[in-house]
mmCIF file of C-alpha atoms in Angstrom:
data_model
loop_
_atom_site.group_PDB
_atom_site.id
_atom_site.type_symbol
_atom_site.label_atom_id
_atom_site.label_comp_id
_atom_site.label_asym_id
_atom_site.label_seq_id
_atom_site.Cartn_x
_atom_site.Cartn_y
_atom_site.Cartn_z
ATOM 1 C CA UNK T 1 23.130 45.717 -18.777
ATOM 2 C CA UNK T 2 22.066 43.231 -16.277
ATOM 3 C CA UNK T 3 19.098 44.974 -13.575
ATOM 4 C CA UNK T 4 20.075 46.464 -10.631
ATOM 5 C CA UNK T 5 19.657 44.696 -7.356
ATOM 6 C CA UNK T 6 18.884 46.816 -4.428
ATOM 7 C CA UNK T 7 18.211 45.749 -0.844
ATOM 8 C CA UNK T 8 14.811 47.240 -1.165
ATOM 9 C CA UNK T 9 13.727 45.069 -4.359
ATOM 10 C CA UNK T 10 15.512 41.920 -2.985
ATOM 11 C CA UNK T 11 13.326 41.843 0.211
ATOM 12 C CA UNK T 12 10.006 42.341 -1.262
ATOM 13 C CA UNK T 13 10.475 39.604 -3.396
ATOM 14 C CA UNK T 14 11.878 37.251 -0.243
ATOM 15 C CA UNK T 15 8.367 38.709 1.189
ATOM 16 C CA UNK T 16 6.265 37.651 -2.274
ATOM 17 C CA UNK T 17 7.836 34.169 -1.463
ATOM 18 C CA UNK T 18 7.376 33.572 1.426
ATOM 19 C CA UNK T 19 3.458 35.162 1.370
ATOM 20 C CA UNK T 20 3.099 32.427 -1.524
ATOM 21 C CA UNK T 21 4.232 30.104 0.413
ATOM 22 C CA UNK T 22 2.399 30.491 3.854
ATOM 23 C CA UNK T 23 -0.386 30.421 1.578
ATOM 24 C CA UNK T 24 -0.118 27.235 -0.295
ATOM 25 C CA UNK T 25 0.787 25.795 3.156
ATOM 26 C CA UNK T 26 -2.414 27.215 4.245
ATOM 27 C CA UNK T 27 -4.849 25.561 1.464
ATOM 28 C CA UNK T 28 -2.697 22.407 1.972
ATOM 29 C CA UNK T 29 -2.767 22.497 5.461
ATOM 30 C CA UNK T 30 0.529 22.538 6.263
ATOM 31 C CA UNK T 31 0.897 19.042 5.180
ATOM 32 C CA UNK T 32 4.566 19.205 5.614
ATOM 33 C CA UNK T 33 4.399 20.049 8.993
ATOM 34 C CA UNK T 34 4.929 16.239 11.280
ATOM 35 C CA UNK T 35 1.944 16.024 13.539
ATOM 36 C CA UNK T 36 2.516 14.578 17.156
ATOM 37 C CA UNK T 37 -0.201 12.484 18.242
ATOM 38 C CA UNK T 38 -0.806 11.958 21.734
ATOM 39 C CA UNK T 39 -2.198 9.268 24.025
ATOM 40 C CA UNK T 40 -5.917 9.267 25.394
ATOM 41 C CA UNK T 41 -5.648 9.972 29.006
ATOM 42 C CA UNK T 42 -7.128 7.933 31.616
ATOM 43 C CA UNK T 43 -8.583 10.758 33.326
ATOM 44 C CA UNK T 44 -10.699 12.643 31.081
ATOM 45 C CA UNK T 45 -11.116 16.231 31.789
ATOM 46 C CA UNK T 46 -15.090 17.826 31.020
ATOM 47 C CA UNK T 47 -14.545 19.543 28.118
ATOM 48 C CA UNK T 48 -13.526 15.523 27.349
ATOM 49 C CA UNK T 49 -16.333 14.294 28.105
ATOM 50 C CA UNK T 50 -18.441 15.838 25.540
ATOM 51 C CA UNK T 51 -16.137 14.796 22.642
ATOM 52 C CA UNK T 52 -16.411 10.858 23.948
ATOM 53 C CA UNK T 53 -20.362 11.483 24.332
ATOM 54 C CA UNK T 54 -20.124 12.946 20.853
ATOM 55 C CA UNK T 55 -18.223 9.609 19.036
ATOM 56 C CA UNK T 56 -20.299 6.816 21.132
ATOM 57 C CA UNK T 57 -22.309 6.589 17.977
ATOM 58 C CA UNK T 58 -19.576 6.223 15.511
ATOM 59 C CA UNK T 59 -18.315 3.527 18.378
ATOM 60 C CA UNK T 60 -21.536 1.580 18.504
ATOM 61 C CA UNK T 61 -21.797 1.343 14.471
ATOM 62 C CA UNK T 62 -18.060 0.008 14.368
ATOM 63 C CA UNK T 63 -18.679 -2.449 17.188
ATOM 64 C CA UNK T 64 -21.641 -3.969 15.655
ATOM 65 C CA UNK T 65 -19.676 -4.022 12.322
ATOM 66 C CA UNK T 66 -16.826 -5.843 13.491
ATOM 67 C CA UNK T 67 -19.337 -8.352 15.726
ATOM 68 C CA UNK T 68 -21.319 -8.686 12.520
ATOM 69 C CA UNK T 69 -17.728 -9.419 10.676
ATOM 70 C CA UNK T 70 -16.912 -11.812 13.205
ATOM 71 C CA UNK T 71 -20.016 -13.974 12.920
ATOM 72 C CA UNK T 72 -17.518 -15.323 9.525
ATOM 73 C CA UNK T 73 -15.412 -17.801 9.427
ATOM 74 C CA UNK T 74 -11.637 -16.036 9.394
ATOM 75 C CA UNK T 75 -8.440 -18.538 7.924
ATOM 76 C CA UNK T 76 -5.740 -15.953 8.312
ATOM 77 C CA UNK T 77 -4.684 -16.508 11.620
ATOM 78 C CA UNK T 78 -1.289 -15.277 10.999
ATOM 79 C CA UNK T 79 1.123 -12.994 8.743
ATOM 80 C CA UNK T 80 0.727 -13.150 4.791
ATOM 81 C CA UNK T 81 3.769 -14.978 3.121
ATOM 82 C CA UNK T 82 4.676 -11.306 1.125
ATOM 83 C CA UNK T 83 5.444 -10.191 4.826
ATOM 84 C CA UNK T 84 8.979 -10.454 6.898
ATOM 85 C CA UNK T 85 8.362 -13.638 8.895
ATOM 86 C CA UNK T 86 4.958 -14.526 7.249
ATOM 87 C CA UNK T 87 3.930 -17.965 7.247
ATOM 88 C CA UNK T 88 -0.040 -17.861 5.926
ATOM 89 C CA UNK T 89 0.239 -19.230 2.178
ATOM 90 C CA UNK T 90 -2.704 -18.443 -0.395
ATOM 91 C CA UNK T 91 -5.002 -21.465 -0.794
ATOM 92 C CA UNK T 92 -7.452 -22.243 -4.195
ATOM 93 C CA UNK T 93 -10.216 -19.393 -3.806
ATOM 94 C CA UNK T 94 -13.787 -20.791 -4.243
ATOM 95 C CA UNK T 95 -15.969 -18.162 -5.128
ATOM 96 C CA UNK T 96 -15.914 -14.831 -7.117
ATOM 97 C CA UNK T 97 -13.044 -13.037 -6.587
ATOM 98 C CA UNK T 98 -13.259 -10.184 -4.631
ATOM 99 C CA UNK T 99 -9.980 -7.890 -6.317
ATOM 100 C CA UNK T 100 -11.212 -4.908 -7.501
ATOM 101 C CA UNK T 101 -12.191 -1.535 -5.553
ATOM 102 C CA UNK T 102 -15.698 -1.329 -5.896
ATOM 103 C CA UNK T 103 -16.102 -5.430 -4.968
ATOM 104 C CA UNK T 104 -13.017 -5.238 -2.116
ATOM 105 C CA UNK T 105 -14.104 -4.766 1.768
ATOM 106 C CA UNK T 106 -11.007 -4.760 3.217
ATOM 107 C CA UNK T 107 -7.187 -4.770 2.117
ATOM 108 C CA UNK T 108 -7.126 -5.129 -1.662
ATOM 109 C CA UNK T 109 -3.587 -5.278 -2.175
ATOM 110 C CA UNK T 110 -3.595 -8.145 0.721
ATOM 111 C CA UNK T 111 -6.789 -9.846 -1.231
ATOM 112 C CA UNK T 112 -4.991 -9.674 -4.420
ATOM 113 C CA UNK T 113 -1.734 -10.767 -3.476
ATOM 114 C CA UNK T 114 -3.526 -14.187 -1.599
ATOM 115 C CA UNK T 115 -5.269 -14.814 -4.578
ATOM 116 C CA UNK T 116 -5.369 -18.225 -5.986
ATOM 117 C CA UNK T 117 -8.081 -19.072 -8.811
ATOM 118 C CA UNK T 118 -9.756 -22.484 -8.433
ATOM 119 C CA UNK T 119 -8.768 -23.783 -11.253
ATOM 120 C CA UNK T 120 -5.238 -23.380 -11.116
ATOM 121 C CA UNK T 121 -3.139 -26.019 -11.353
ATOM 122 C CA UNK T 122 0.103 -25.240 -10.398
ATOM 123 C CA UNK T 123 2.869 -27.181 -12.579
ATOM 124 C CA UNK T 124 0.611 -28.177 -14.923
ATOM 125 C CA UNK T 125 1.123 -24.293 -16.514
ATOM 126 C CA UNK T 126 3.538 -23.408 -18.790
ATOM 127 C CA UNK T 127 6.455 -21.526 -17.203
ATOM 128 C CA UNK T 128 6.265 -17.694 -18.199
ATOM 129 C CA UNK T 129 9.520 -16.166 -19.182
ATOM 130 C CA UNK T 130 10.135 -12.714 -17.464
ATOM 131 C CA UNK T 131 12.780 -10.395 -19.429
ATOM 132 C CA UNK T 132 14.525 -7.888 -17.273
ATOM 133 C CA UNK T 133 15.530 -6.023 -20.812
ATOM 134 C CA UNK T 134 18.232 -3.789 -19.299
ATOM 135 C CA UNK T 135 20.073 -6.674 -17.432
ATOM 136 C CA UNK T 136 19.315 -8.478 -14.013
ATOM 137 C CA UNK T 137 22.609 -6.227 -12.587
ATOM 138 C CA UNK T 138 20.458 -3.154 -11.455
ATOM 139 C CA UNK T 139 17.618 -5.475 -9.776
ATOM 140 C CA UNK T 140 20.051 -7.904 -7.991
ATOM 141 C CA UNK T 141 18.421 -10.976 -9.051
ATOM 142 C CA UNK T 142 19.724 -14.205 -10.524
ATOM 143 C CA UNK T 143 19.003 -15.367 -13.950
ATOM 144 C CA UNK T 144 16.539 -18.402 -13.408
ATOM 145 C CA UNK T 145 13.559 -18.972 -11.351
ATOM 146 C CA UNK T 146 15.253 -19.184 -7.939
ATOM 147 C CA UNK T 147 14.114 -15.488 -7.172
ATOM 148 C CA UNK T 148 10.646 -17.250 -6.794
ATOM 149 C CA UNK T 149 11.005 -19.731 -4.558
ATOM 150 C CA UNK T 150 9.598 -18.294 -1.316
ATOM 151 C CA UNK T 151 6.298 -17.059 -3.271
ATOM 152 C CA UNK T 152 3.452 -18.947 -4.289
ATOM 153 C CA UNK T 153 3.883 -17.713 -7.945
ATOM 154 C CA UNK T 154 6.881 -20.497 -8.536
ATOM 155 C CA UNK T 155 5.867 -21.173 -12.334
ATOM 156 C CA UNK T 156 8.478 -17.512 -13.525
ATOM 157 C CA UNK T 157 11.694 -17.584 -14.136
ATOM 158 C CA UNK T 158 13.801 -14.348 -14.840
ATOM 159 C CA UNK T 159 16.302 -13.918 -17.627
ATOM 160 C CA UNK T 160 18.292 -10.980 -19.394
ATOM 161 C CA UNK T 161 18.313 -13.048 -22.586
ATOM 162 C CA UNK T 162 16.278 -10.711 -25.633
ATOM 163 C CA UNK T 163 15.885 -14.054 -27.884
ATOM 164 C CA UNK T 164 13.914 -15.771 -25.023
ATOM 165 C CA UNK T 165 12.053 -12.873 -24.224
ATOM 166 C CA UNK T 166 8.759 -13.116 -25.927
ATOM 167 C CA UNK T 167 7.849 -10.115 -28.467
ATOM 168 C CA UNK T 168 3.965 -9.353 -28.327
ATOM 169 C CA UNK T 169 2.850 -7.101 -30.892
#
């Protein structure tokens, strides 16, 4: 016989719930919840003023970071070629790298993603075969290198064919 539900039982577990609840919102910080953020006012009130007086610090050390920043030479003027409308192209990189997380001062993803080694020689390099195993359908790409066109990584071509797909063991 299945248990009885009573009214009684019913809302003290609603109650266990929602006490669970409110309290992993709590520790989380009520993550979930959207904050609003508003604009600085041009008219600071004085309880203002002491949290401005409090960040001039923090203000100074980021202004003589980015002047100290600025002192080198920058080449991206305008938007990387992975963005909408993006016309800045990677060049040959002359240096060491700078891709990983510990070596990486800014954007990494943008660093990696304008990344050209030195020594790379463009159609020189063998073209690598990529194998979309399940079919090109679900990715709505054409079979053939076409799909790469508009990115500086032009020696791939895409196929759904298993026998040109190269097996690595």
């Amino acid at each position: 016989m299945p248990p009885r539900l009573s009214a009684r039982r019913l809302f003290l577990v609603i109650l266990f719930f929602l006490g669970v609840s409110l309290l992993v919102s709590l520790h989380h910080r009520f993550s979930w919840v959207p904050s609003r953020t508003t604009p600085m006012q041009a008219d600071p009130e004085p309880d203002d003023e002491l949290v401005v007086m409090a960040s001039v610090p923090s203000i100074v050390q980021n202004y003589e970071r980015v002047n100290s920043e600025e002192t080198e030479p920058t080449e991206k003027q305008g938007r990387p070629w992975f963005m909408a409308g993006g016309t800045e192209y990677p060049t040959n990189y002359k240096g060491p790298p700078r891709l990983f997380p510990d070596q990486a001062d800014g954007d990494r993803v943008v660093d990696q993603l304008m990344y050209v080694p030195e020594d790379y020689q463009g159609y020189d390099t063998p073209e690598k075969v990529i194998l979309a195993y399940n079919g090109l359908g679900p990715w709505g790409q054409k079979s053939g290198s076409a799909s790469f066109h508009g990115c500086p990584v032009n020696r791939c071509t895409l196929t759904d064919d298993r026998s040109k797909g190269v097996l690595v063991k």
